[in-house]
Amino acid sequence: MADEAIGLPPELTKFDPENMRGAILEVPSHVEQGYRMPDSLDLRKMDGKFSAVLIAGMGGSSIAGLLLKSYLEDECIRLDVIQDYVLPKWADNKTLLIACSYSGNTEETLSVFKEARRAECSIVAVTTGGKLEEYTRISKIPTMLLQAGYQPRAAMTVQFFAMLRVLERLKLIPSKAAEVLKLKEDLKNQLQSLEKNAMILSDKLLSKTPIIYTSRRFGTVGYRWKCQFNENSKVMSYNNVFPELNHNEVEGYANTRGNYHAIILRFSEDHRRVQRRMSLTKEIMLRKGISATEIGITGPSLLSKLFSAILLGDLTSYYLALRIGMNPSKVELIEGFKKDLGPYVA
Ligand code: F6R
């Protein structure tokens, strides 16, 4: 077992009674599971042309949408993600809204859903139940029902592929089936080495604040890493993107006050000037006493690169949680906060 390779004490698994590791290692099988979900969806009433697609979601459920936006960046589709209460004023009956909430009870997503009903948008929902399912059942809105029992952030892959397939079925994007169907095997083959690398990286992050840097195109990957460090490991973490960070954040190294470790994720798609910026920025950080790890994300397709980078981050945050004695599944502050906020009356 890879644990022994870097000396992770086996008793640390006691911090994972809900088996978050199992949920992360299931990601390859979530690909097809999500992609098949819309097969039985009745979309006949939606054969009109949409001028824009909006995905409403928060936290883990918003990342599926953000990642989709990043993956589809070169396609002719206007796609945006709403992580808020409010639908843009321009949304109308030519807009498709996908309401994505694992629990179905997230107030921001429900608020956008209601505004979209008033604006006569076409709507599709992805959820396990909650109020969202109740509303869509009453209004006969096409809804994909996810399997319950996961933390929402562990269902991100199913949500991503379910939404991707909806866009394909509505002919808003060309079919990605060939790339999707190869992905499961490809990710399965990478799991062992990703897990081993995650254990090694998590060791470097003990007592550090992880900063994740990527190019702008892959900013969502960095954002997922940051959120997983927050939610799984319960540590502060930040992400930022090139080239923009060279115009502001880099100046902050003059007076570094935190104990940071920078993780620079490199993709072959990164612009050559961005590649140079990454190397120079790393040099500055090292000179200023900030440790840094560069990781080249490789894979046979864009999807493969996106999801292997996501898996590496999920696993690193998981092993960091165990090393510092945190249960990676529990999000007590988030849950307590939602309770304190009380019910939302629109
Ligand atoms: C919890 C998590 C959170 C939720 C967010 C929205 O695992 O990842 O970020 O995703 O609070 O909740 P849902 O997805 O139920 O709408």
CSV table of C-alpha atoms and ligand atoms in Angstrom, one decimal:
chain,number,residue,atom,x,y,z
A,1,MET,CA,0.0,0.0,0.0
A,2,ALA,CA,1.3,3.5,-0.9
A,3,ASP,CA,0.7,4.7,2.7
A,4,GLU,CA,3.8,2.8,3.8
A,5,ALA,CA,5.9,4.4,1.0
A,6,ILE,CA,5.8,7.8,2.8
A,7,GLY,CA,5.1,6.6,6.3
A,8,LEU,CA,1.5,7.7,6.7
A,9,PRO,CA,0.4,6.0,10.0
A,10,PRO,CA,-2.6,3.6,9.1
A,11,GLU,CA,-4.4,4.7,12.3
A,12,LEU,CA,-5.0,8.1,10.7
A,13,THR,CA,-7.9,6.5,8.8
A,14,LYS,CA,-9.9,6.8,12.0
A,15,PHE,CA,-10.5,10.4,11.1
A,16,ASP,CA,-12.5,9.3,8.1
A,17,PRO,CA,-15.5,7.4,9.5
A,18,GLU,CA,-17.7,8.5,6.6
A,19,ASN,CA,-15.2,7.2,4.0
A,20,MET,CA,-14.5,10.4,2.0
A,21,ARG,CA,-11.6,8.5,0.5
A,22,GLY,CA,-14.0,6.0,-1.0
A,23,ALA,CA,-16.1,8.9,-2.5
A,24,ILE,CA,-13.1,10.4,-4.1
A,25,LEU,CA,-11.8,7.1,-5.5
A,26,GLU,CA,-15.3,6.6,-7.1
A,27,VAL,CA,-14.9,9.7,-9.3
A,28,PRO,CA,-14.0,7.6,-12.4
A,29,SER,CA,-17.3,5.8,-12.2
A,30,HIS,CA,-19.2,9.1,-11.6
A,31,VAL,CA,-18.2,10.1,-15.2
A,32,GLU,CA,-20.5,7.7,-17.0
A,33,GLN,CA,-23.1,7.8,-14.2
A,34,GLY,CA,-23.5,11.5,-14.7
A,35,TYR,CA,-23.3,11.4,-18.5
A,36,ARG,CA,-26.2,8.8,-18.7
A,37,MET,CA,-28.5,10.7,-16.3
A,38,PRO,CA,-30.2,13.0,-18.9
A,39,ASP,CA,-30.9,10.0,-21.3
A,40,SER,CA,-34.5,9.7,-19.9
A,41,LEU,CA,-35.1,13.4,-19.5
A,42,ASP,CA,-38.0,14.8,-21.6
A,43,LEU,CA,-36.5,17.9,-23.3
A,44,ARG,CA,-39.0,18.0,-26.2
A,45,LYS,CA,-40.4,21.3,-25.1
A,46,MET,CA,-37.0,22.8,-25.3
A,47,ASP,CA,-36.1,22.5,-28.9
A,48,GLY,CA,-36.0,26.2,-29.4
A,49,LYS,CA,-32.7,28.0,-29.8
A,50,PHE,CA,-31.2,29.4,-26.6
A,51,SER,CA,-29.1,32.5,-26.7
A,52,ALA,CA,-27.5,31.8,-23.2
A,53,VAL,CA,-27.1,29.2,-20.6
A,54,LEU,CA,-27.0,30.1,-16.9
A,55,ILE,CA,-26.0,27.6,-14.2
A,56,ALA,CA,-27.2,28.5,-10.7
A,57,GLY,CA,-25.3,26.8,-7.8
A,58,MET,CA,-23.3,27.4,-4.7
A,59,GLY,CA,-20.2,25.8,-3.2
A,60,GLY,CA,-19.4,22.3,-4.4
A,61,SER,CA,-22.5,22.5,-6.8
A,62,SER,CA,-21.2,25.7,-8.4
A,63,ILE,CA,-17.8,24.2,-9.2
A,64,ALA,CA,-19.4,21.7,-11.6
A,65,GLY,CA,-20.8,24.7,-13.6
A,66,LEU,CA,-17.5,26.7,-13.4
A,67,LEU,CA,-15.6,23.7,-14.6
A,68,LEU,CA,-18.0,23.2,-17.5
A,69,LYS,CA,-17.6,26.9,-18.5
A,70,SER,CA,-13.8,26.3,-18.5
A,71,TYR,CA,-14.1,23.1,-20.5
A,72,LEU,CA,-16.4,24.6,-23.1
A,73,GLU,CA,-14.4,27.8,-23.4
A,74,ASP,CA,-13.7,27.2,-27.1
A,75,GLU,CA,-17.3,26.3,-28.0
A,76,CYS,CA,-19.8,28.7,-29.4
A,77,ILE,CA,-21.9,28.9,-26.3
A,78,ARG,CA,-22.6,31.7,-23.9
A,79,LEU,CA,-22.4,30.1,-20.5
A,80,ASP,CA,-22.3,31.7,-17.1
A,81,VAL,CA,-22.5,30.6,-13.5
A,82,ILE,CA,-24.5,32.4,-10.8
A,83,GLN,CA,-23.2,32.0,-7.3
A,84,ASP,CA,-25.7,34.5,-5.8
A,85,TYR,CA,-29.5,35.2,-5.2
A,86,VAL,CA,-30.1,37.2,-8.3
A,87,LEU,CA,-30.8,36.3,-12.0
A,88,PRO,CA,-29.2,38.8,-14.5
A,89,LYS,CA,-31.8,41.3,-15.7
A,90,TRP,CA,-31.2,40.2,-19.4
A,91,ALA,CA,-32.3,36.6,-18.8
A,92,ASP,CA,-35.5,35.8,-20.7
A,93,ASN,CA,-37.4,33.0,-22.5
A,94,LYS,CA,-34.3,32.5,-24.7
A,95,THR,CA,-32.3,31.6,-21.6
A,96,LEU,CA,-31.7,28.1,-20.3
A,97,LEU,CA,-31.3,28.0,-16.5
A,98,ILE,CA,-29.8,24.9,-15.0
A,99,ALA,CA,-30.4,24.9,-11.2
A,100,CYS,CA,-27.8,22.7,-9.6
A,101,SER,CA,-28.1,22.0,-5.9
A,102,TYR,CA,-27.1,18.7,-4.3
A,103,SER,CA,-29.4,19.1,-1.3
A,104,GLY,CA,-32.1,21.1,-3.2
A,105,ASN,CA,-32.3,23.4,-0.2
A,106,THR,CA,-29.7,26.1,-0.9
A,107,GLU,CA,-31.5,29.4,-0.6
A,108,GLU,CA,-29.4,31.3,-3.2
A,109,THR,CA,-30.1,28.6,-5.9
A,110,LEU,CA,-33.8,28.5,-5.0
A,111,SER,CA,-34.0,32.3,-5.2
A,112,VAL,CA,-32.4,32.3,-8.7
A,113,PHE,CA,-34.8,29.4,-9.7
A,114,LYS,CA,-37.8,31.4,-8.7
A,115,GLU,CA,-36.6,34.5,-10.6
A,116,ALA,CA,-36.0,32.3,-13.6
A,117,ARG,CA,-39.6,31.1,-13.4
A,118,ARG,CA,-40.8,34.7,-13.4
A,119,ALA,CA,-38.5,35.6,-16.3
A,120,GLU,CA,-39.9,32.6,-18.3
A,121,CYS,CA,-36.5,31.0,-18.7
A,122,SER,CA,-36.5,27.3,-19.7
A,123,ILE,CA,-35.3,25.3,-16.6
A,124,VAL,CA,-33.6,22.0,-15.9
A,125,ALA,CA,-32.7,20.9,-12.4
A,126,VAL,CA,-30.0,18.6,-10.9
A,127,THR,CA,-30.6,17.6,-7.3
A,128,THR,CA,-31.2,14.9,-4.8
A,129,GLY,CA,-34.4,16.3,-3.6
A,130,GLY,CA,-35.3,19.1,-1.2
A,131,LYS,CA,-37.4,22.1,-2.1
A,132,LEU,CA,-35.9,22.3,-5.6
A,133,GLU,CA,-37.3,18.8,-6.4
A,134,GLU,CA,-40.6,19.7,-4.8
A,135,TYR,CA,-41.0,22.8,-7.0
A,136,THR,CA,-39.8,21.1,-10.2
A,137,ARG,CA,-42.2,18.2,-9.6
A,138,ILE,CA,-45.2,20.5,-9.2
A,139,SER,CA,-44.2,22.6,-12.3
A,140,LYS,CA,-43.2,19.5,-14.4
A,141,ILE,CA,-39.7,20.8,-14.9
A,142,PRO,CA,-37.2,18.3,-16.2
A,143,THR,CA,-35.1,17.1,-13.2
A,144,MET,CA,-32.2,14.8,-12.8
A,145,LEU,CA,-32.2,13.0,-9.5
A,146,LEU,CA,-28.7,12.4,-8.0
A,147,GLN,CA,-27.9,9.6,-5.6
A,148,ALA,CA,-28.1,10.8,-2.0
A,149,GLY,CA,-25.6,10.1,0.7
A,150,TYR,CA,-22.5,12.1,-0.5
A,151,GLN,CA,-21.2,15.4,0.6
A,152,PRO,CA,-22.3,17.8,-2.2
A,153,ARG,CA,-18.7,18.5,-3.1
A,154,ALA,CA,-18.1,14.8,-3.7
A,155,ALA,CA,-20.9,14.7,-6.3
A,156,MET,CA,-19.3,17.4,-8.5
A,157,THR,CA,-18.3,15.0,-11.2
A,158,VAL,CA,-21.8,13.5,-11.6
A,159,GLN,CA,-23.2,17.0,-11.8
A,160,PHE,CA,-20.6,18.1,-14.4
A,161,PHE,CA,-21.3,15.2,-16.8
A,162,ALA,CA,-25.1,15.4,-16.3
A,163,MET,CA,-25.1,19.1,-17.3
A,164,LEU,CA,-22.6,18.5,-20.2
A,165,ARG,CA,-25.0,15.8,-21.6
A,166,VAL,CA,-28.0,18.2,-21.3
A,167,LEU,CA,-26.2,20.8,-23.4
A,168,GLU,CA,-25.3,18.1,-26.0
A,169,ARG,CA,-28.9,16.8,-26.1
A,170,LEU,CA,-30.1,20.4,-26.7
A,171,LYS,CA,-27.5,20.6,-29.5
A,172,LEU,CA,-25.9,23.6,-27.8
A,173,ILE,CA,-22.5,22.0,-28.2
A,174,PRO,CA,-21.2,19.1,-30.3
A,175,SER,CA,-21.1,15.6,-28.8
A,176,LYS,CA,-18.2,14.9,-26.5
A,177,ALA,CA,-19.0,11.2,-26.2
A,178,ALA,CA,-15.7,9.9,-27.5
A,179,GLU,CA,-13.7,11.9,-25.0
A,180,VAL,CA,-16.1,11.2,-22.2
A,181,LEU,CA,-16.3,7.5,-22.7
A,182,LYS,CA,-12.5,7.1,-22.6
A,183,LEU,CA,-12.2,9.1,-19.4
A,184,LYS,CA,-13.3,6.5,-16.9
A,185,GLU,CA,-10.5,4.0,-17.8
A,186,ASP,CA,-7.9,6.8,-18.0
A,187,LEU,CA,-8.7,8.2,-14.6
A,188,LYS,CA,-8.8,4.7,-13.1
A,189,ASN,CA,-5.3,4.0,-14.4
A,190,GLN,CA,-4.0,7.2,-12.8
A,191,LEU,CA,-5.6,6.8,-9.3
A,192,GLN,CA,-2.8,5.0,-7.6
A,193,SER,CA,-0.1,7.5,-8.7
A,194,LEU,CA,-2.3,10.5,-8.0
A,195,GLU,CA,-2.9,9.2,-4.5
A,196,LYS,CA,0.7,8.6,-3.9
A,197,ASN,CA,1.6,12.1,-5.1
A,198,ALA,CA,-1.2,13.6,-3.0
A,199,MET,CA,0.2,12.0,0.1
A,200,ILE,CA,3.7,13.4,-0.6
A,201,LEU,CA,2.3,16.9,-1.3
A,202,SER,CA,0.1,16.8,1.8
A,203,ASP,CA,3.2,16.2,3.9
A,204,LYS,CA,4.7,19.5,2.5
A,205,LEU,CA,1.6,21.4,3.5
A,206,LEU,CA,1.6,20.6,7.2
A,207,SER,CA,1.5,23.9,9.1
A,208,LYS,CA,1.4,25.8,5.8
A,209,THR,CA,-1.3,27.9,4.0
A,210,PRO,CA,-1.7,26.5,0.5
A,211,ILE,CA,-1.8,29.1,-2.3
A,212,ILE,CA,-2.8,27.6,-5.7
A,213,TYR,CA,-1.8,29.3,-8.9
A,214,THR,CA,-2.9,28.4,-12.4
A,215,SER,CA,-3.4,30.1,-15.7
A,216,ARG,CA,-6.7,32.0,-16.0
A,217,ARG,CA,-8.2,29.2,-18.2
A,218,PHE,CA,-7.8,26.7,-15.4
A,219,GLY,CA,-8.7,29.0,-12.5
A,220,THR,CA,-11.6,26.8,-11.6
A,221,VAL,CA,-9.2,23.9,-10.9
A,222,GLY,CA,-7.2,26.2,-8.5
A,223,TYR,CA,-10.5,27.3,-7.0
A,224,ARG,CA,-11.6,23.7,-6.4
A,225,TRP,CA,-8.2,23.0,-4.7
A,226,LYS,CA,-8.7,26.0,-2.5
A,227,CYS,CA,-12.3,25.0,-1.6
A,228,GLN,CA,-11.2,21.4,-0.9
A,229,PHE,CA,-8.5,22.6,1.4
A,230,ASN,CA,-11.1,24.8,3.2
A,231,GLU,CA,-13.8,22.1,3.4
A,232,ASN,CA,-11.9,18.8,3.7
A,233,SER,CA,-8.7,19.9,5.6
A,234,LYS,CA,-10.3,22.9,7.4
A,235,VAL,CA,-7.4,25.3,6.6
A,236,MET,CA,-7.2,28.7,5.0
A,237,SER,CA,-6.2,28.6,1.4
A,238,TYR,CA,-6.1,31.0,-1.6
A,239,ASN,CA,-6.0,30.7,-5.3
A,240,ASN,CA,-5.1,33.1,-8.0
A,241,VAL,CA,-4.5,33.1,-11.8
A,242,PHE,CA,-1.8,34.2,-14.2
A,243,PRO,CA,-1.2,36.6,-15.8
A,244,GLU,CA,-3.3,38.8,-13.6
A,245,LEU,CA,-1.5,38.0,-10.3
A,246,ASN,CA,1.7,39.4,-11.8
A,247,HIS,CA,0.0,42.8,-11.8
A,248,ASN,CA,-0.8,43.0,-8.1
A,249,GLU,CA,-0.4,39.9,-5.8
A,250,VAL,CA,3.3,39.4,-6.6
A,251,GLU,CA,4.1,42.7,-4.9
A,252,GLY,CA,2.7,41.3,-1.6
A,253,TYR,CA,5.8,39.0,-1.5
A,254,ALA,CA,7.8,42.0,-0.3
A,255,ASN,CA,6.2,41.6,3.1
A,256,THR,CA,5.1,38.0,3.4
A,257,ARG,CA,3.3,37.5,6.7
A,258,GLY,CA,1.9,34.0,6.3
A,259,ASN,CA,3.6,30.6,6.2
A,260,TYR,CA,2.6,29.8,2.6
A,261,HIS,CA,3.3,27.0,0.3
A,262,ALA,CA,2.6,27.8,-3.4
A,263,ILE,CA,1.3,25.1,-5.7
A,264,ILE,CA,1.7,26.0,-9.4
A,265,LEU,CA,-0.4,23.8,-11.7
A,266,ARG,CA,0.8,23.9,-15.3
A,267,PHE,CA,-1.2,22.8,-18.3
A,268,SER,CA,0.2,22.4,-21.9
A,269,GLU,CA,-2.6,24.8,-23.0
A,270,ASP,CA,-1.0,27.6,-21.0
A,271,HIS,CA,0.2,30.6,-23.1
A,272,ARG,CA,4.0,30.6,-23.6
A,273,ARG,CA,4.3,33.9,-21.9
A,274,VAL,CA,2.2,32.6,-18.9
A,275,GLN,CA,4.6,29.6,-18.7
A,276,ARG,CA,7.5,32.0,-18.4
A,277,ARG,CA,5.6,34.1,-15.9
A,278,MET,CA,5.1,31.0,-13.8
A,279,SER,CA,8.8,30.2,-13.7
A,280,LEU,CA,9.8,33.8,-12.9
A,281,THR,CA,7.1,34.0,-10.2
A,282,LYS,CA,8.4,30.8,-8.6
A,283,GLU,CA,11.9,32.3,-8.5
A,284,ILE,CA,10.7,35.4,-6.8
A,285,MET,CA,8.8,33.3,-4.2
A,286,LEU,CA,11.8,31.1,-3.5
A,287,ARG,CA,14.0,34.3,-3.0
A,288,LYS,CA,11.4,35.6,-0.6
A,289,GLY,CA,11.4,32.4,1.4
A,290,ILE,CA,8.1,31.0,0.1
A,291,SER,CA,8.3,27.3,-0.7
A,292,ALA,CA,6.7,26.2,-3.9
A,293,THR,CA,5.8,23.0,-5.8
A,294,GLU,CA,5.3,23.0,-9.6
A,295,ILE,CA,3.0,20.3,-11.0
A,296,GLY,CA,2.7,19.6,-14.7
A,297,ILE,CA,-0.8,18.3,-15.4
A,298,THR,CA,-0.7,15.8,-18.3
A,299,GLY,CA,-3.3,13.5,-20.0
A,300,PRO,CA,-4.6,12.4,-23.4
A,301,SER,CA,-7.4,15.0,-23.5
A,302,LEU,CA,-8.5,18.3,-21.9
A,303,LEU,CA,-11.2,16.4,-19.9
A,304,SER,CA,-8.6,14.0,-18.6
A,305,LYS,CA,-6.3,16.8,-17.6
A,306,LEU,CA,-9.1,18.7,-15.8
A,307,PHE,CA,-10.2,15.7,-13.8
A,308,SER,CA,-6.8,14.3,-12.9
A,309,ALA,CA,-5.9,17.8,-11.6
A,310,ILE,CA,-9.2,17.9,-9.6
A,311,LEU,CA,-8.5,14.4,-8.2
A,312,LEU,CA,-5.0,15.3,-7.2
A,313,GLY,CA,-6.4,18.3,-5.3
A,314,ASP,CA,-9.2,16.3,-3.7
A,315,LEU,CA,-6.8,13.7,-2.5
A,316,THR,CA,-4.2,16.1,-1.3
A,317,SER,CA,-6.8,18.0,0.8
A,318,TYR,CA,-8.0,14.6,2.1
A,319,TYR,CA,-4.6,13.5,3.2
A,320,LEU,CA,-3.9,16.9,4.7
A,321,ALA,CA,-7.1,16.5,6.7
A,322,LEU,CA,-6.0,13.2,8.1
A,323,ARG,CA,-2.5,14.5,8.9
A,324,ILE,CA,-3.9,17.3,11.0
A,325,GLY,CA,-6.6,15.1,12.6
A,326,MET,CA,-9.6,16.5,10.9
A,327,ASN,CA,-12.7,14.6,9.6
A,328,PRO,CA,-12.6,15.4,5.9
A,329,SER,CA,-16.4,14.9,5.5
A,330,LYS,CA,-17.7,17.2,8.3
A,331,VAL,CA,-18.3,20.9,7.6
A,332,GLU,CA,-19.6,21.9,11.0
A,333,LEU,CA,-19.0,25.7,10.6
A,334,ILE,CA,-20.8,25.8,7.3
A,335,GLU,CA,-23.8,23.9,8.7
A,336,GLY,CA,-23.8,25.9,11.9
A,337,PHE,CA,-23.7,29.1,9.8
A,338,LYS,CA,-26.7,28.0,7.6
A,339,LYS,CA,-28.6,27.3,10.8
A,340,ASP,CA,-27.8,30.7,12.4
A,341,LEU,CA,-28.8,32.5,9.2
A,342,GLY,CA,-32.3,31.0,9.6
A,343,PRO,CA,-34.9,30.5,6.9
A,344,TYR,CA,-34.9,32.8,3.9
A,345,VAL,CA,-38.2,34.6,3.1
A,346,ALA,CA,-38.0,36.0,-0.4
B,1,F6R,C1,-20.6,20.7,1.2
B,1,F6R,C2,-20.3,21.6,0.1
B,1,F6R,C3,-20.9,22.9,0.1
B,1,F6R,C4,-22.2,22.9,-0.7
B,1,F6R,C5,-22.9,24.2,-0.7
B,1,F6R,C6,-24.2,24.2,-1.5
B,1,F6R,O1,-20.1,19.4,0.9
B,1,F6R,O2,-19.5,21.2,-0.7
B,1,F6R,O3,-20.0,23.8,-0.6
B,1,F6R,O4,-22.0,22.4,-2.0
B,1,F6R,O5,-23.2,24.7,0.6
B,1,F6R,O6,-25.0,23.1,-1.2
B,1,F6R,P1,-25.8,22.3,-2.2
B,1,F6R,O7,-24.8,21.7,-3.1
B,1,F6R,O8,-26.6,21.3,-1.5
B,1,F6R,O9,-26.7,23.3,-3.0
